[in-house]
Tab-separated table of N, CA and C in Angstrom:
chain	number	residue	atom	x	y	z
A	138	UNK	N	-8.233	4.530	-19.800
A	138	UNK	CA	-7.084	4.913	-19.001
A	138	UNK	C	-6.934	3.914	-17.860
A	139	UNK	N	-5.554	3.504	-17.888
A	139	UNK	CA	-5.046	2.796	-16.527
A	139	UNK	C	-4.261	3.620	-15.662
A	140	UNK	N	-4.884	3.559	-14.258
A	140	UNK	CA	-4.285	4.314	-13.224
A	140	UNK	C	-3.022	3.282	-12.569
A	141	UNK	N	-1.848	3.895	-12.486
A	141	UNK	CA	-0.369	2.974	-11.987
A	141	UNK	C	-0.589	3.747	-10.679
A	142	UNK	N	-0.214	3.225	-9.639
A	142	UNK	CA	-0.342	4.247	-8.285
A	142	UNK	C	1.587	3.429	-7.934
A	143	UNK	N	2.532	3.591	-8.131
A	143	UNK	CA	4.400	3.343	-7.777
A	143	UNK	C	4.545	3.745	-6.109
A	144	UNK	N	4.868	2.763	-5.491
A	144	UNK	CA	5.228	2.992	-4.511
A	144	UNK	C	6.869	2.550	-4.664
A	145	UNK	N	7.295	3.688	-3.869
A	145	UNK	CA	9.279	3.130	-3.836
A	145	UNK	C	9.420	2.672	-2.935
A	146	UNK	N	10.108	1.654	-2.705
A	146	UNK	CA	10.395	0.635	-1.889
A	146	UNK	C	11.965	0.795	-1.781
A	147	UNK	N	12.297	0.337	-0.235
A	147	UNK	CA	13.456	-0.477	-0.293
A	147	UNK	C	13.707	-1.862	-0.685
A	148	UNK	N	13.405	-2.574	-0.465
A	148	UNK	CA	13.563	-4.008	-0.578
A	148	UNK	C	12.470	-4.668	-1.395
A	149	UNK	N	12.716	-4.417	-2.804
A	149	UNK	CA	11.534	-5.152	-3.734
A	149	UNK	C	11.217	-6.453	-3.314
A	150	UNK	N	11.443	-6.775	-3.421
A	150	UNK	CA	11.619	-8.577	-3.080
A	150	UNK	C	10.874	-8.932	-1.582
A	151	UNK	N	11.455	-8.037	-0.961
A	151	UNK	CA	10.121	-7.955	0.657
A	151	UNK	C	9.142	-7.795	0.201
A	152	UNK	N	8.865	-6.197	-0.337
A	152	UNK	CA	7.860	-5.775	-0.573
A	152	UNK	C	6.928	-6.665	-0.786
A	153	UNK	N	7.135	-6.743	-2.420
A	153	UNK	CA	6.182	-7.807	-2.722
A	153	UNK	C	5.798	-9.145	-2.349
A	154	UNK	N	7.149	-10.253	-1.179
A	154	UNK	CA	6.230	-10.866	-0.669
A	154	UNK	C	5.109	-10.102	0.747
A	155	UNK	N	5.605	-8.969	0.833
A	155	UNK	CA	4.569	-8.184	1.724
A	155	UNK	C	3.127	-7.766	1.016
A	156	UNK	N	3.142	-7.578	0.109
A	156	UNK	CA	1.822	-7.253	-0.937
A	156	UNK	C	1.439	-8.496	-1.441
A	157	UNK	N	2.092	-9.242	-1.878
A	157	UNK	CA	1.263	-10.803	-1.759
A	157	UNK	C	0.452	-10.751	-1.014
A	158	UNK	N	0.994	-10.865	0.438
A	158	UNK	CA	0.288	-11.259	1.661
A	158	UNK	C	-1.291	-11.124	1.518
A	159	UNK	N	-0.782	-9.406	2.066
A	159	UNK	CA	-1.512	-8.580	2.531
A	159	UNK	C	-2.753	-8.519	1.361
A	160	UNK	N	-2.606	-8.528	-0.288
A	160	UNK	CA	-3.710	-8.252	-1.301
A	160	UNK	C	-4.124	-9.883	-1.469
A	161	UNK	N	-3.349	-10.846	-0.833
A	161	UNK	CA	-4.097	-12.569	-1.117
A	161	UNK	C	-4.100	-12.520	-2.664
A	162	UNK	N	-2.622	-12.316	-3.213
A	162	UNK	CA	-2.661	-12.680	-4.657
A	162	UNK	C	-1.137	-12.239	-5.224
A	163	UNK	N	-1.092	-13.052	-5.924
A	163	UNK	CA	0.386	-13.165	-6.899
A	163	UNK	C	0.545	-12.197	-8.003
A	164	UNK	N	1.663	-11.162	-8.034
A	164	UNK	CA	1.782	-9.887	-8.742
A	164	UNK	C	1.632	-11.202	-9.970
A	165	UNK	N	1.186	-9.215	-11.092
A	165	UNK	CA	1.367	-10.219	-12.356
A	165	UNK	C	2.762	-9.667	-13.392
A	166	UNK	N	3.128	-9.055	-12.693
A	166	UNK	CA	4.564	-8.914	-13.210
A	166	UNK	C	5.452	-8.827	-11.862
A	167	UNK	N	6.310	-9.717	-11.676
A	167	UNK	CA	8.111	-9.015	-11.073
A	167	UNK	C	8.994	-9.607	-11.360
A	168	UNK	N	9.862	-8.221	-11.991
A	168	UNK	CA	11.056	-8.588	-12.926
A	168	UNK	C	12.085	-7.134	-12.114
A	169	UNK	N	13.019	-7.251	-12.067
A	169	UNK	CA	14.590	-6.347	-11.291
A	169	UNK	C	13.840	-4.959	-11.433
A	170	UNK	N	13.406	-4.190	-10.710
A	170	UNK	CA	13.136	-2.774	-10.630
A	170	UNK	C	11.295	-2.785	-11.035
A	171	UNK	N	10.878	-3.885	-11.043
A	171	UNK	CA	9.422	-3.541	-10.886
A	171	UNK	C	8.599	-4.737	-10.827
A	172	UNK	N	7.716	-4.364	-9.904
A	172	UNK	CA	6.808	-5.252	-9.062
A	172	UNK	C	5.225	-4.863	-9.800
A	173	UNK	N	4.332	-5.452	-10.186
A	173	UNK	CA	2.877	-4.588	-10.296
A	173	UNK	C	1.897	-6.054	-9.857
A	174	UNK	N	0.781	-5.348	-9.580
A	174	UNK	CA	-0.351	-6.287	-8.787
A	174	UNK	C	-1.631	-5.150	-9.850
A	175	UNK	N	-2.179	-6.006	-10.465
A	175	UNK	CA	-3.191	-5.338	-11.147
A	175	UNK	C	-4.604	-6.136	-9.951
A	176	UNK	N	-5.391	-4.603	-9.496
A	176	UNK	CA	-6.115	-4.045	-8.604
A	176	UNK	C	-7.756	-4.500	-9.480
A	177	UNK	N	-8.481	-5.091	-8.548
A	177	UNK	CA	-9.916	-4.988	-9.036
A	177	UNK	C	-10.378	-3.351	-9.421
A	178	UNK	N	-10.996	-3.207	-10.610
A	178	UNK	CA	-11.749	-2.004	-10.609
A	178	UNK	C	-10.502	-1.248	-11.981
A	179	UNK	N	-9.364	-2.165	-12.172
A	179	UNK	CA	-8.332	-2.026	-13.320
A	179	UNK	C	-7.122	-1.208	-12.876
A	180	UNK	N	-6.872	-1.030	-11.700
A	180	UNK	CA	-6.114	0.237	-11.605
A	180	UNK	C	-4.453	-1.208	-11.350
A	181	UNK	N	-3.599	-0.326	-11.127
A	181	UNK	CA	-2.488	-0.582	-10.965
A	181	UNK	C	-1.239	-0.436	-9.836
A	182	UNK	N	-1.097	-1.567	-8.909
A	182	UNK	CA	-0.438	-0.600	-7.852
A	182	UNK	C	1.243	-1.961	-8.276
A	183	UNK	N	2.237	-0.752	-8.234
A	183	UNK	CA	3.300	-1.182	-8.542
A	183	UNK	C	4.086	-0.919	-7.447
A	184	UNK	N	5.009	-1.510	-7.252
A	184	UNK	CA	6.685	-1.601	-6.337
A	184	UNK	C	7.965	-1.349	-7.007
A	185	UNK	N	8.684	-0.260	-6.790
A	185	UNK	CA	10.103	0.060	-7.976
A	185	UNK	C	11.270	0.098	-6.278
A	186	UNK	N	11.660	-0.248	-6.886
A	186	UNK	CA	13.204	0.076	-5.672
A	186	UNK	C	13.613	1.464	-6.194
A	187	UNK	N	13.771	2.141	-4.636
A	187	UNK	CA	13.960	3.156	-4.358
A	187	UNK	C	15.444	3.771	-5.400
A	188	UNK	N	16.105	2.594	-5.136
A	188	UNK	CA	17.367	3.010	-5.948
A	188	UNK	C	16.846	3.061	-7.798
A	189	UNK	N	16.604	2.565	-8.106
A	189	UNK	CA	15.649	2.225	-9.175
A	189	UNK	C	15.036	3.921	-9.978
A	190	UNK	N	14.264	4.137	-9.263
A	190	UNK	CA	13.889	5.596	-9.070
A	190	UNK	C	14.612	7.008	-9.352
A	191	UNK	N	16.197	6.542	-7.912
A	191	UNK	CA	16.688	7.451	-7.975
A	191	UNK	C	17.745	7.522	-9.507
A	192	UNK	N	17.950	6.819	-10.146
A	192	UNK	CA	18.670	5.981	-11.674
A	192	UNK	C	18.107	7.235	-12.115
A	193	UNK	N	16.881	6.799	-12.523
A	193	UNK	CA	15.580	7.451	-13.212
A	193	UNK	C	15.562	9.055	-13.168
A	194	UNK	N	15.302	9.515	-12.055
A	194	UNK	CA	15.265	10.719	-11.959
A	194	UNK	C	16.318	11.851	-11.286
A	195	UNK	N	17.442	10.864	-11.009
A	195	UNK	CA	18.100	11.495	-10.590
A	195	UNK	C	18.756	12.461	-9.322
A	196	UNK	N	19.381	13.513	-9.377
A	196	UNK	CA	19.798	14.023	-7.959
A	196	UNK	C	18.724	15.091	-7.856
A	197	UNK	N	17.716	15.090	-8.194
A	197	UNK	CA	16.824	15.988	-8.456
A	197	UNK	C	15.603	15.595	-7.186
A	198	UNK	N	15.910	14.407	-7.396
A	198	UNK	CA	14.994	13.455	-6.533
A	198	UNK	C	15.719	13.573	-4.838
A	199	UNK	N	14.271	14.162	-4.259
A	199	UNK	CA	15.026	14.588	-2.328
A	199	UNK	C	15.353	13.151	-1.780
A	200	UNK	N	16.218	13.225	-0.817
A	200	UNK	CA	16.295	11.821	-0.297
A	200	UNK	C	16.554	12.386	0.984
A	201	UNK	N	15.720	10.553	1.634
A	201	UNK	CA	15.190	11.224	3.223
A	201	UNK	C	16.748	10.552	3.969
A	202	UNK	N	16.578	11.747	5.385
A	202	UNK	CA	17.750	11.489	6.199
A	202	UNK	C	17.561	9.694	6.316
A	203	UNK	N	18.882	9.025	6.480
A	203	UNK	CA	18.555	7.482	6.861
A	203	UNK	C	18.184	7.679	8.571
A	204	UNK	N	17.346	6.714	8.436
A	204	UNK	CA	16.975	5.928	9.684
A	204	UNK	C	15.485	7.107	9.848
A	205	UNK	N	14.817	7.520	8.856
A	205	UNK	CA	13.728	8.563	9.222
A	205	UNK	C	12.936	7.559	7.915
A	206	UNK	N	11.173	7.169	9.101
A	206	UNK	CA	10.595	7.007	8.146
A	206	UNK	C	9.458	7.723	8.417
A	207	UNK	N	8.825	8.521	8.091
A	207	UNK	CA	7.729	9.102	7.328
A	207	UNK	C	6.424	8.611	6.481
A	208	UNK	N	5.613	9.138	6.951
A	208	UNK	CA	4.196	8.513	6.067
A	208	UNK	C	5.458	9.089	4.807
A	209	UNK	N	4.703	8.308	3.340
A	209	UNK	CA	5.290	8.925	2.522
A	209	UNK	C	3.562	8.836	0.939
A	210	UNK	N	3.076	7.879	1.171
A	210	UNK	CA	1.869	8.077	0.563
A	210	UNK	C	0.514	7.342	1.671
A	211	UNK	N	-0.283	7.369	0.751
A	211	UNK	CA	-1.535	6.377	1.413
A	211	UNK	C	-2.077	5.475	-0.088
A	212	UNK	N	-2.329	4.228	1.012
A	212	UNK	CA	-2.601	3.288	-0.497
A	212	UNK	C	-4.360	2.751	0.490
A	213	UNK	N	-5.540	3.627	0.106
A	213	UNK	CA	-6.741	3.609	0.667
A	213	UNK	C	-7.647	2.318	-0.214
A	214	UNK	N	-7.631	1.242	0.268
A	214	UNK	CA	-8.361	0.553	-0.624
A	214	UNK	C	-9.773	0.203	0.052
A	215	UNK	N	-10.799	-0.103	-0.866
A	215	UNK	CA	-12.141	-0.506	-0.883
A	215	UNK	C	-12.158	-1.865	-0.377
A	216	UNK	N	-12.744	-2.880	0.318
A	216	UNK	CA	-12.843	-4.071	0.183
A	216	UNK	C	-13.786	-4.712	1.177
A	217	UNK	N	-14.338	-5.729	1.077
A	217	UNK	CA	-14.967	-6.118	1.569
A	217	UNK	C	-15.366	-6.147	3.167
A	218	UNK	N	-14.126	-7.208	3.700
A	218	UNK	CA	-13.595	-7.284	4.669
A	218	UNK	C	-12.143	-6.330	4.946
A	219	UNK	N	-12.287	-5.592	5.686
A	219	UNK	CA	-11.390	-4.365	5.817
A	219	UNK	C	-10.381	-5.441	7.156
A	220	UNK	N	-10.682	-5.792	8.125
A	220	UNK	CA	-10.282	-6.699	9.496
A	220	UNK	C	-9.486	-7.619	8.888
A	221	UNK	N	-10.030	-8.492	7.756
A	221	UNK	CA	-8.856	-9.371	7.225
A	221	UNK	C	-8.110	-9.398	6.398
A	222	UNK	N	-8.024	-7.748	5.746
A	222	UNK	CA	-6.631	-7.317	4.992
A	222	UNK	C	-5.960	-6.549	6.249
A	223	UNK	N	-6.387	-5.875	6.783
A	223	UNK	CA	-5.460	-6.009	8.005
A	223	UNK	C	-4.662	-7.196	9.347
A	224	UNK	N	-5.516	-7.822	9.025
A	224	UNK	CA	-4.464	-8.686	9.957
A	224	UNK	C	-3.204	-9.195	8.975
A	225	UNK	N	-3.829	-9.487	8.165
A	225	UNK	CA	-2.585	-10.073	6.768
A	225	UNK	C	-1.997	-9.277	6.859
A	226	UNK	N	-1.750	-7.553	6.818
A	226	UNK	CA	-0.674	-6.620	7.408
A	226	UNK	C	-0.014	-6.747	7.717
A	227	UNK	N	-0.721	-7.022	9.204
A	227	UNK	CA	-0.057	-7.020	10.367
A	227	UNK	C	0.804	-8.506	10.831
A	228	UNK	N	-0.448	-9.691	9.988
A	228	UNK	CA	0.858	-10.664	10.005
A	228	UNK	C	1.871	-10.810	8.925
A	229	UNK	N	1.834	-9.734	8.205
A	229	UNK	CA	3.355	-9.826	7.110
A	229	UNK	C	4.601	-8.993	7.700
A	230	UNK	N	3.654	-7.867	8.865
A	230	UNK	CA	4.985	-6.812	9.194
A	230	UNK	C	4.811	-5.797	9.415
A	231	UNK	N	3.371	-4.813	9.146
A	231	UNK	CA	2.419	-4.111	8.894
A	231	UNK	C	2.801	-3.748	10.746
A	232	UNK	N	2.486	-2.089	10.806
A	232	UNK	CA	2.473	-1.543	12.538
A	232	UNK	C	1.255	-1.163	12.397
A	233	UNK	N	0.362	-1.198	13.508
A	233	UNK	CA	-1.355	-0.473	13.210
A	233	UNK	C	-1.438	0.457	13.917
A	234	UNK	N	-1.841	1.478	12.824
A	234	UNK	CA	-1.524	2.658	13.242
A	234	UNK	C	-3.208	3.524	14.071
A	235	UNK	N	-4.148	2.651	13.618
A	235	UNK	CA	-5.356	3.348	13.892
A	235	UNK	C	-6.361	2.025	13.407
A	236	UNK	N	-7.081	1.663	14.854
A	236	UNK	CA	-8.344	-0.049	14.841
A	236	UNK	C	-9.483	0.846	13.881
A	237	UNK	N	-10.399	-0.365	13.368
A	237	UNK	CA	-11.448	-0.127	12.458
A	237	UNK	C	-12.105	0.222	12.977
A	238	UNK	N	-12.757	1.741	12.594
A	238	UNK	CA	-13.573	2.577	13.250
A	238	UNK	C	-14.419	2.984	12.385
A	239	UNK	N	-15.631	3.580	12.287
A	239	UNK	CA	-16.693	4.240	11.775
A	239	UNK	C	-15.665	5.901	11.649
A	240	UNK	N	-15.661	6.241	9.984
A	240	UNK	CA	-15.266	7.641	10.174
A	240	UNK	C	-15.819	8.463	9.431
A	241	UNK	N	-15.749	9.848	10.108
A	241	UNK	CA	-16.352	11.216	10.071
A	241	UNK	C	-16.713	11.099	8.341
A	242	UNK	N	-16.380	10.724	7.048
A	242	UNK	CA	-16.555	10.821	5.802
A	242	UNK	C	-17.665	9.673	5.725
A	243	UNK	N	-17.848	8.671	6.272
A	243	UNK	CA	-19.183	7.913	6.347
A	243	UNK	C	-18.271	6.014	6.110
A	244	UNK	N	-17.311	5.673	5.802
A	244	UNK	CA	-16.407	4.586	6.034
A	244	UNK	C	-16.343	3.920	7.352
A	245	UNK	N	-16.051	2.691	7.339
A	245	UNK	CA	-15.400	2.113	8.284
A	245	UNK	C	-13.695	2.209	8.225
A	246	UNK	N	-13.028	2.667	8.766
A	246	UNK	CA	-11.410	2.002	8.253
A	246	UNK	C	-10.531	1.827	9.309
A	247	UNK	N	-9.689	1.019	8.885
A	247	UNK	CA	-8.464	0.561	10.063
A	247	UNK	C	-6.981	0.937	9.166
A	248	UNK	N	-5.920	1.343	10.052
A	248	UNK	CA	-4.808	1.930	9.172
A	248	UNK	C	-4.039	1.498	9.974
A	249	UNK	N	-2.682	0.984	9.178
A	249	UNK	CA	-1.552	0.160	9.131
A	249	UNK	C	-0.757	0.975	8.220
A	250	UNK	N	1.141	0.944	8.983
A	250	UNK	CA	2.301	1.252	8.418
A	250	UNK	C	3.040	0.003	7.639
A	251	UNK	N	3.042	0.394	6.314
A	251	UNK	CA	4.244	-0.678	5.689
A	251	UNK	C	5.433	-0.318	6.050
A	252	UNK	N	6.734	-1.508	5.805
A	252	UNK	CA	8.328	-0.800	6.267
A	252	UNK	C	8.647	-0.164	5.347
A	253	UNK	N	7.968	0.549	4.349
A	253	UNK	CA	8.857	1.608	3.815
A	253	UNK	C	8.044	2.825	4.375
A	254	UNK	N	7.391	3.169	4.868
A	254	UNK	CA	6.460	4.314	5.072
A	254	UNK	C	5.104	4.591	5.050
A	255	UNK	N	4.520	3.971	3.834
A	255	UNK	CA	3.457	3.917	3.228
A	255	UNK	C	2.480	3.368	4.368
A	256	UNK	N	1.155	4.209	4.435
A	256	UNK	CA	0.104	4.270	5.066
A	256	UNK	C	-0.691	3.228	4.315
A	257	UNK	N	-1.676	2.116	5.038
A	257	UNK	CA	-1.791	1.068	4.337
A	257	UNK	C	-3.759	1.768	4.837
A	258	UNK	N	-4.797	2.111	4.361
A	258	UNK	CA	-6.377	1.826	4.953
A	258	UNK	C	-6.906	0.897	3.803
A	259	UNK	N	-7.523	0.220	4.698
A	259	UNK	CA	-8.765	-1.096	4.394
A	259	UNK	C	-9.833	-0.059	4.667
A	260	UNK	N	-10.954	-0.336	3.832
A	260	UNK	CA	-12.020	0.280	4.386
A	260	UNK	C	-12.930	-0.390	3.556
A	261	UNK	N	-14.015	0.245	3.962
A	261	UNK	CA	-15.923	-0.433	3.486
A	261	UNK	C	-16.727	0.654	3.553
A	262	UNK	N	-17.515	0.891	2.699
A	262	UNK	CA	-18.585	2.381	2.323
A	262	UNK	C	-19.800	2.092	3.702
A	263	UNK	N	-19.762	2.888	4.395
A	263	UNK	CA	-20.831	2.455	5.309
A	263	UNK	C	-21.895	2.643	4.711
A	264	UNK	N	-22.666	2.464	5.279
A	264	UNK	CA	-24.534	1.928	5.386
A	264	UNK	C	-24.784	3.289	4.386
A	265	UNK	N	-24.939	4.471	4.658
A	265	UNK	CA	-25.270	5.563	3.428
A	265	UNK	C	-24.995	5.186	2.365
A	266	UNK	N	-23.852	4.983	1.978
A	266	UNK	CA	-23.373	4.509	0.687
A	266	UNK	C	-22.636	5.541	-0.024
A	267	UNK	N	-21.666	6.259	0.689
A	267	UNK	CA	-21.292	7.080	-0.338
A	267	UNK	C	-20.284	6.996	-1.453
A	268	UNK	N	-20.826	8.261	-2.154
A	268	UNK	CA	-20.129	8.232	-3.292
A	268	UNK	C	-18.852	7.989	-3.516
């Protein structure tokens, strides 16, 4: 099994030079309505335009008041250096929402807003090692 984790975007084309940046690597697909960056460990994190989406699923699908942005997911990744996927964030566009701290689950992490919503954590398994 491959895990896709779709984030909706406004502006594909930002986006992904924003996920360039920030993951230090060239999607391996973008083509009109979808972006994907295949993730160490096999998983899948993709970019669809919001409009894209709404095609798809229709009036079924809530849509937020304009000019309101909202956490809308969290994209929590593992990595080495947690400090220098955040600055790449923050120098693509990234707001920081919370500095790299030791937290209560046993992690280090630092958290950053993308411009569509999306909650961005870097983190590293502290010294315990957990599961």
């Amino acid at each position: 099994m491959t895990v896709h984790f779709i984030l909706y975007v406004e502006d594909q084309a930002e986006s992904s030079r924003f996920y360039t940046c920030v993951l230090g690597r060239n999607p391996d697909l973008d083509v009109p309505g979808m972006t994907e960056f295949r993730l160490p460990g096999g998983a899948v994190l993709g970019l669809m335009p919001m409009a894209g989406i709404r095609r798809l699923l229709g009036p079924a699908l809530p849509d937020l008041a304009e000019g309101t942005l909202l956490p809308r997911a969290e994209l929590y990744l593992l990595v080495e250096e947690p400090a220098r996927f955040h600055e790449r964030a923050l120098a693509a566009g990234a707001r920081e929402l919370s500095p790299l701290l030791p937290r209560d689950w046993g992690d280090e992490a630092v958290y950053s807003l993308d411009r569509d919503g999306h909650v961005l954590a870097f983190a590293r398994r502290g010294k315990e090692g957990n599961p």
